[in-house]
Amino acid sequence: MCTGKCSRCIGVTLYPLAVISIICNIILFFPGWETSYAKDGYITEEVKYMGGLVGGGLMVLVPALYIHVTGQQGCCANRCGMFLSIAFAAVGVAGALYSFIVAMLGLINGPYCRVLLLWTTPFKDRENSYLNNRDLWGLCTAPKNVVEFNIGLFAILLVTSSLQLVLCCTQMINGLFGCLCGTLTYS
């Protein structure tokens, strides 16, 4: 496969991953599908870091646009365009890493929820993980099903950011080949 076609494939694949990251991060602002928790500030700390919106979203979407255009025939399908795609892919790597780290912390620390009458992060700094002990999930009384809500969305962010990381690293290698060898565009 030529480097131009590879760039197009990577760019097109990054689009839905960036959109999924943005949507997941926005949904995380509304635990239990209610706006009142966000309005009152009762949301998980890692959600406020906006790893999916900024990291896996915007910091991957902008490079995806350039990487996709780099693969098109014409002015951008040249050695200089491929060289610049390396820099854009590096920005994508940074965004994907940020999203991955925030999602991992969100899973490790658990949700911010009400335990009896107190709002806290009950699973943070525990010796045993809450992820494999469903009995602990009942500690959170509000928002309803917040543990499942956070686990599901942070896990999706973890997977999408991992895929983004692999694709952006692949584009960095592809861009290097395209810069050194040309785009090798065949009809």
Short mmCIF file of N, CA, C and O in Angstrom, two decimals, residues 76-154:
data_model
loop_
_atom_site.label_atom_id
_atom_site.label_comp_id
_atom_site.label_asym_id
_atom_site.label_seq_id
_atom_site.Cartn_x
_atom_site.Cartn_y
_atom_site.Cartn_z
N CYS A 76 -1.02 18.43 -1.36
CA CYS A 76 -0.56 17.92 -0.07
C CYS A 76 0.10 16.55 -0.17
O CYS A 76 0.70 16.08 0.78
N ALA A 77 -0.08 15.86 -1.29
CA ALA A 77 0.48 14.51 -1.42
C ALA A 77 1.92 14.60 -1.88
O ALA A 77 2.28 14.19 -2.97
N ASN A 78 2.78 15.17 -1.06
CA ASN A 78 4.19 15.32 -1.39
C ASN A 78 5.03 15.07 -0.15
O ASN A 78 4.51 14.86 0.94
N ARG A 79 6.32 15.14 -0.28
CA ARG A 79 7.22 14.86 0.84
C ARG A 79 7.05 15.87 1.97
O ARG A 79 7.09 15.50 3.14
N CYS A 80 6.87 17.12 1.64
CA CYS A 80 6.68 18.14 2.67
C CYS A 80 5.39 17.88 3.45
O CYS A 80 5.35 18.00 4.68
N GLY A 81 4.33 17.53 2.73
CA GLY A 81 3.05 17.22 3.38
C GLY A 81 3.17 16.02 4.31
O GLY A 81 2.61 16.01 5.40
N MET A 82 3.92 15.02 3.86
CA MET A 82 4.11 13.84 4.70
C MET A 82 4.96 14.17 5.93
O MET A 82 4.73 13.65 7.01
N PHE A 83 5.94 15.07 5.74
CA PHE A 83 6.75 15.50 6.88
C PHE A 83 5.89 16.21 7.92
O PHE A 83 5.99 15.95 9.13
N LEU A 84 5.02 17.10 7.45
CA LEU A 84 4.14 17.81 8.39
C LEU A 84 3.14 16.86 9.06
O LEU A 84 2.73 17.09 10.19
N SER A 85 2.78 15.78 8.35
CA SER A 85 1.85 14.82 8.95
C SER A 85 2.47 14.14 10.17
O SER A 85 1.76 13.71 11.08
N ILE A 86 3.81 14.05 10.19
CA ILE A 86 4.49 13.48 11.35
C ILE A 86 4.24 14.37 12.57
O ILE A 86 3.93 13.87 13.66
N ALA A 87 4.37 15.68 12.39
CA ALA A 87 4.14 16.62 13.50
C ALA A 87 2.68 16.59 13.95
O ALA A 87 2.39 16.57 15.16
N PHE A 88 1.76 16.56 13.00
CA PHE A 88 0.34 16.50 13.36
C PHE A 88 0.01 15.18 14.07
O PHE A 88 -0.76 15.17 15.03
N ALA A 89 0.59 14.10 13.60
CA ALA A 89 0.37 12.81 14.25
C ALA A 89 0.93 12.81 15.67
O ALA A 89 0.36 12.19 16.57
N ALA A 90 2.04 13.53 15.88
CA ALA A 90 2.60 13.64 17.23
C ALA A 90 1.65 14.37 18.16
O ALA A 90 1.51 14.01 19.34
N VAL A 91 0.96 15.38 17.65
CA VAL A 91 -0.07 16.07 18.44
C VAL A 91 -1.19 15.08 18.77
O VAL A 91 -1.70 15.05 19.89
N GLY A 92 -1.57 14.25 17.80
CA GLY A 92 -2.57 13.22 18.03
C GLY A 92 -2.13 12.22 19.09
O GLY A 92 -2.94 11.79 19.93
N VAL A 93 -0.86 11.85 19.07
CA VAL A 93 -0.31 10.94 20.09
C VAL A 93 -0.43 11.58 21.47
O VAL A 93 -0.86 10.93 22.43
N ALA A 94 -0.08 12.85 21.57
CA ALA A 94 -0.17 13.56 22.86
C ALA A 94 -1.62 13.60 23.35
O ALA A 94 -1.89 13.36 24.53
N GLY A 95 -2.55 13.90 22.46
CA GLY A 95 -3.97 13.94 22.83
C GLY A 95 -4.49 12.59 23.25
O GLY A 95 -5.22 12.46 24.24
N ALA A 96 -4.12 11.56 22.50
CA ALA A 96 -4.57 10.20 22.83
C ALA A 96 -3.99 9.75 24.16
O ALA A 96 -4.68 9.11 24.97
N LEU A 97 -2.72 10.08 24.42
CA LEU A 97 -2.11 9.74 25.71
C LEU A 97 -2.81 10.45 26.87
O LEU A 97 -3.05 9.85 27.92
N TYR A 98 -3.13 11.72 26.67
CA TYR A 98 -3.84 12.48 27.70
C TYR A 98 -5.20 11.84 28.00
O TYR A 98 -5.56 11.61 29.15
N SER A 99 -5.93 11.51 26.94
CA SER A 99 -7.24 10.87 27.11
C SER A 99 -7.10 9.52 27.80
O SER A 99 -7.90 9.18 28.68
N PHE A 100 -6.09 8.75 27.42
CA PHE A 100 -5.85 7.43 28.02
C PHE A 100 -5.57 7.55 29.51
O PHE A 100 -6.14 6.82 30.32
N ILE A 101 -4.70 8.49 29.88
CA ILE A 101 -4.32 8.66 31.29
C ILE A 101 -5.51 9.11 32.12
O ILE A 101 -5.75 8.59 33.21
N VAL A 102 -6.29 10.06 31.60
CA VAL A 102 -7.46 10.55 32.34
C VAL A 102 -8.50 9.44 32.49
O VAL A 102 -9.08 9.26 33.57
N ALA A 103 -8.72 8.65 31.44
CA ALA A 103 -9.68 7.55 31.52
C ALA A 103 -9.21 6.48 32.51
O ALA A 103 -10.02 5.95 33.30
N MET A 104 -7.92 6.21 32.50
CA MET A 104 -7.36 5.23 33.44
C MET A 104 -7.55 5.72 34.88
O MET A 104 -7.97 4.95 35.75
N LEU A 105 -7.26 6.99 35.13
CA LEU A 105 -7.47 7.55 36.47
C LEU A 105 -8.94 7.52 36.86
O LEU A 105 -9.28 7.26 38.02
N GLY A 106 -9.81 7.80 35.89
CA GLY A 106 -11.25 7.74 36.17
C GLY A 106 -11.70 6.35 36.57
O GLY A 106 -12.55 6.19 37.45
N LEU A 107 -11.13 5.34 35.95
CA LEU A 107 -11.46 3.96 36.31
C LEU A 107 -10.85 3.57 37.65
O LEU A 107 -11.48 2.90 38.46
N ILE A 108 -9.62 3.97 37.89
CA ILE A 108 -8.94 3.60 39.13
C ILE A 108 -9.59 4.27 40.35
O ILE A 108 -9.86 3.62 41.36
N ASN A 109 -9.84 5.57 40.24
CA ASN A 109 -10.37 6.32 41.39
C ASN A 109 -11.86 6.11 41.61
O ASN A 109 -12.35 6.27 42.73
N GLY A 110 -12.59 5.79 40.58
CA GLY A 110 -14.03 5.58 40.71
C GLY A 110 -14.81 6.88 40.70
O GLY A 110 -14.25 7.97 40.66
N PRO A 111 -16.13 6.76 40.76
CA PRO A 111 -16.99 7.94 40.64
C PRO A 111 -17.08 8.77 41.92
O PRO A 111 -16.82 8.27 43.02
N TYR A 112 -17.46 10.01 41.72
CA TYR A 112 -17.79 10.91 42.83
C TYR A 112 -19.28 10.72 43.07
O TYR A 112 -20.10 10.92 42.17
N CYS A 113 -19.64 10.28 44.26
CA CYS A 113 -21.04 9.96 44.51
C CYS A 113 -21.40 10.21 45.98
O CYS A 113 -20.54 10.48 46.81
N ARG A 114 -22.69 10.11 46.24
CA ARG A 114 -23.16 10.28 47.62
C ARG A 114 -23.14 8.93 48.32
O ARG A 114 -23.71 7.96 47.85
N VAL A 115 -22.45 8.91 49.47
CA VAL A 115 -22.43 7.73 50.33
C VAL A 115 -23.13 8.16 51.61
O VAL A 115 -22.61 8.99 52.34
N LEU A 116 -24.31 7.59 51.84
CA LEU A 116 -25.20 8.02 52.92
C LEU A 116 -25.53 9.50 52.72
O LEU A 116 -26.24 9.84 51.79
N LEU A 117 -25.00 10.41 53.52
CA LEU A 117 -25.30 11.83 53.36
C LEU A 117 -24.10 12.64 52.87
O LEU A 117 -24.20 13.85 52.68
N LEU A 118 -22.98 11.98 52.64
CA LEU A 118 -21.73 12.66 52.30
C LEU A 118 -21.34 12.41 50.84
O LEU A 118 -21.39 11.27 50.37
N TRP A 119 -20.94 13.48 50.12
CA TRP A 119 -20.45 13.33 48.75
C TRP A 119 -18.95 13.09 48.80
O TRP A 119 -18.21 13.88 49.39
N THR A 120 -18.50 12.01 48.17
CA THR A 120 -17.09 11.62 48.22
C THR A 120 -16.75 10.71 47.05
O THR A 120 -17.61 10.32 46.27
N THR A 121 -15.48 10.38 46.96
CA THR A 121 -15.01 9.37 46.01
C THR A 121 -14.65 8.14 46.86
O THR A 121 -13.50 8.00 47.28
N PRO A 122 -15.61 7.25 47.10
CA PRO A 122 -15.42 6.18 48.08
C PRO A 122 -14.39 5.11 47.69
O PRO A 122 -13.88 4.42 48.56
N PHE A 123 -14.09 4.98 46.41
CA PHE A 123 -13.20 3.90 45.97
C PHE A 123 -11.76 4.36 45.78
O PHE A 123 -10.89 3.56 45.49
N LYS A 124 -11.51 5.65 45.95
CA LYS A 124 -10.18 6.20 45.76
C LYS A 124 -9.27 5.75 46.92
O LYS A 124 -9.68 5.74 48.06
N ASP A 125 -8.06 5.39 46.59
CA ASP A 125 -7.04 4.98 47.56
C ASP A 125 -7.43 3.75 48.37
O ASP A 125 -7.00 3.58 49.51
N ARG A 126 -8.23 2.86 47.78
CA ARG A 126 -8.57 1.60 48.44
C ARG A 126 -7.51 0.56 48.11
O ARG A 126 -6.90 0.60 47.06
N GLU A 127 -7.34 -0.36 49.03
CA GLU A 127 -6.38 -1.43 48.81
C GLU A 127 -6.85 -2.36 47.69
O GLU A 127 -6.09 -2.75 46.82
N ASN A 128 -8.12 -2.71 47.71
CA ASN A 128 -8.70 -3.59 46.70
C ASN A 128 -9.52 -2.77 45.72
O ASN A 128 -10.23 -1.84 46.11
N SER A 129 -9.47 -3.16 44.47
CA SER A 129 -10.19 -2.44 43.43
C SER A 129 -11.69 -2.71 43.53
O SER A 129 -12.13 -3.84 43.78
N TYR A 130 -12.46 -1.69 43.29
CA TYR A 130 -13.92 -1.82 43.26
C TYR A 130 -14.38 -2.44 41.94
O TYR A 130 -15.51 -2.92 41.84
N LEU A 131 -13.52 -2.44 40.93
CA LEU A 131 -13.92 -2.89 39.60
C LEU A 131 -14.32 -4.37 39.56
O LEU A 131 -15.20 -4.74 38.80
N ASN A 132 -13.69 -5.18 40.38
CA ASN A 132 -14.03 -6.60 40.38
C ASN A 132 -14.82 -7.02 41.62
O ASN A 132 -14.92 -8.20 41.91
N ASN A 133 -15.39 -6.06 42.34
CA ASN A 133 -16.20 -6.35 43.52
C ASN A 133 -17.51 -5.57 43.44
O ASN A 133 -17.63 -4.47 43.96
N ARG A 134 -18.49 -6.18 42.79
CA ARG A 134 -19.79 -5.51 42.59
C ARG A 134 -20.51 -5.19 43.89
O ARG A 134 -21.36 -4.32 43.91
N ASP A 135 -20.17 -5.87 44.97
CA ASP A 135 -20.82 -5.60 46.25
C ASP A 135 -20.51 -4.18 46.73
O ASP A 135 -21.34 -3.56 47.41
N LEU A 136 -19.34 -3.67 46.41
CA LEU A 136 -18.95 -2.32 46.82
C LEU A 136 -19.72 -1.24 46.06
O LEU A 136 -19.84 -0.11 46.53
N TRP A 137 -20.23 -1.56 44.89
CA TRP A 137 -20.90 -0.57 44.06
C TRP A 137 -22.13 0.01 44.74
O TRP A 137 -22.53 1.13 44.46
N GLY A 138 -22.72 -0.74 45.65
CA GLY A 138 -23.90 -0.28 46.36
C GLY A 138 -23.61 0.85 47.34
O GLY A 138 -24.54 1.48 47.86
N LEU A 139 -22.34 1.13 47.62
CA LEU A 139 -21.99 2.25 48.49
C LEU A 139 -22.51 3.57 47.94
O LEU A 139 -22.90 4.46 48.69
N CYS A 140 -22.49 3.71 46.63
CA CYS A 140 -22.95 4.95 45.99
C CYS A 140 -24.48 4.94 45.91
O CYS A 140 -25.07 4.12 45.21
N THR A 141 -25.10 5.87 46.62
CA THR A 141 -26.56 5.94 46.62
C THR A 141 -27.10 6.94 45.61
O THR A 141 -28.25 6.85 45.21
N ALA A 142 -26.29 7.89 45.19
CA ALA A 142 -26.70 8.86 44.16
C ALA A 142 -25.45 9.34 43.45
O ALA A 142 -24.39 9.44 44.06
N PRO A 143 -25.52 9.62 42.20
CA PRO A 143 -26.58 9.37 41.23
C PRO A 143 -26.80 7.87 41.02
O PRO A 143 -25.90 7.07 41.25
N LYS A 144 -27.97 7.55 40.57
CA LYS A 144 -28.35 6.15 40.40
C LYS A 144 -27.47 5.50 39.33
O LYS A 144 -27.25 6.06 38.26
N ASN A 145 -26.94 4.33 39.65
CA ASN A 145 -26.08 3.53 38.74
C ASN A 145 -24.84 4.30 38.25
O ASN A 145 -24.36 4.07 37.15
N VAL A 146 -24.32 5.19 39.07
CA VAL A 146 -23.17 6.00 38.65
C VAL A 146 -21.91 5.16 38.46
O VAL A 146 -21.07 5.48 37.61
N VAL A 147 -21.77 4.08 39.19
CA VAL A 147 -20.57 3.24 39.05
C VAL A 147 -20.56 2.60 37.66
O VAL A 147 -19.56 2.67 36.94
N GLU A 148 -21.67 1.99 37.27
CA GLU A 148 -21.77 1.38 35.94
C GLU A 148 -21.62 2.43 34.85
O GLU A 148 -20.98 2.20 33.82
N PHE A 149 -22.23 3.59 35.07
CA PHE A 149 -22.17 4.70 34.14
C PHE A 149 -20.72 5.11 33.88
O PHE A 149 -20.28 5.20 32.73
N ASN A 150 -19.98 5.34 34.96
CA ASN A 150 -18.58 5.76 34.83
C ASN A 150 -17.70 4.67 34.25
O ASN A 150 -16.85 4.94 33.40
N ILE A 151 -17.88 3.44 34.71
CA ILE A 151 -17.05 2.34 34.20
C ILE A 151 -17.25 2.19 32.70
O ILE A 151 -16.28 2.08 31.94
N GLY A 152 -18.48 2.19 32.25
CA GLY A 152 -18.78 2.03 30.82
C GLY A 152 -18.16 3.12 29.97
O GLY A 152 -17.48 2.84 28.97
N LEU A 153 -18.36 4.36 30.36
CA LEU A 153 -17.88 5.47 29.54
C LEU A 153 -16.36 5.64 29.62
O LEU A 153 -15.72 5.90 28.60
N PHE A 154 -15.79 5.48 30.81
CA PHE A 154 -14.32 5.58 30.90
C PHE A 154 -13.65 4.40 30.18
O PHE A 154 -12.56 4.56 29.63
#
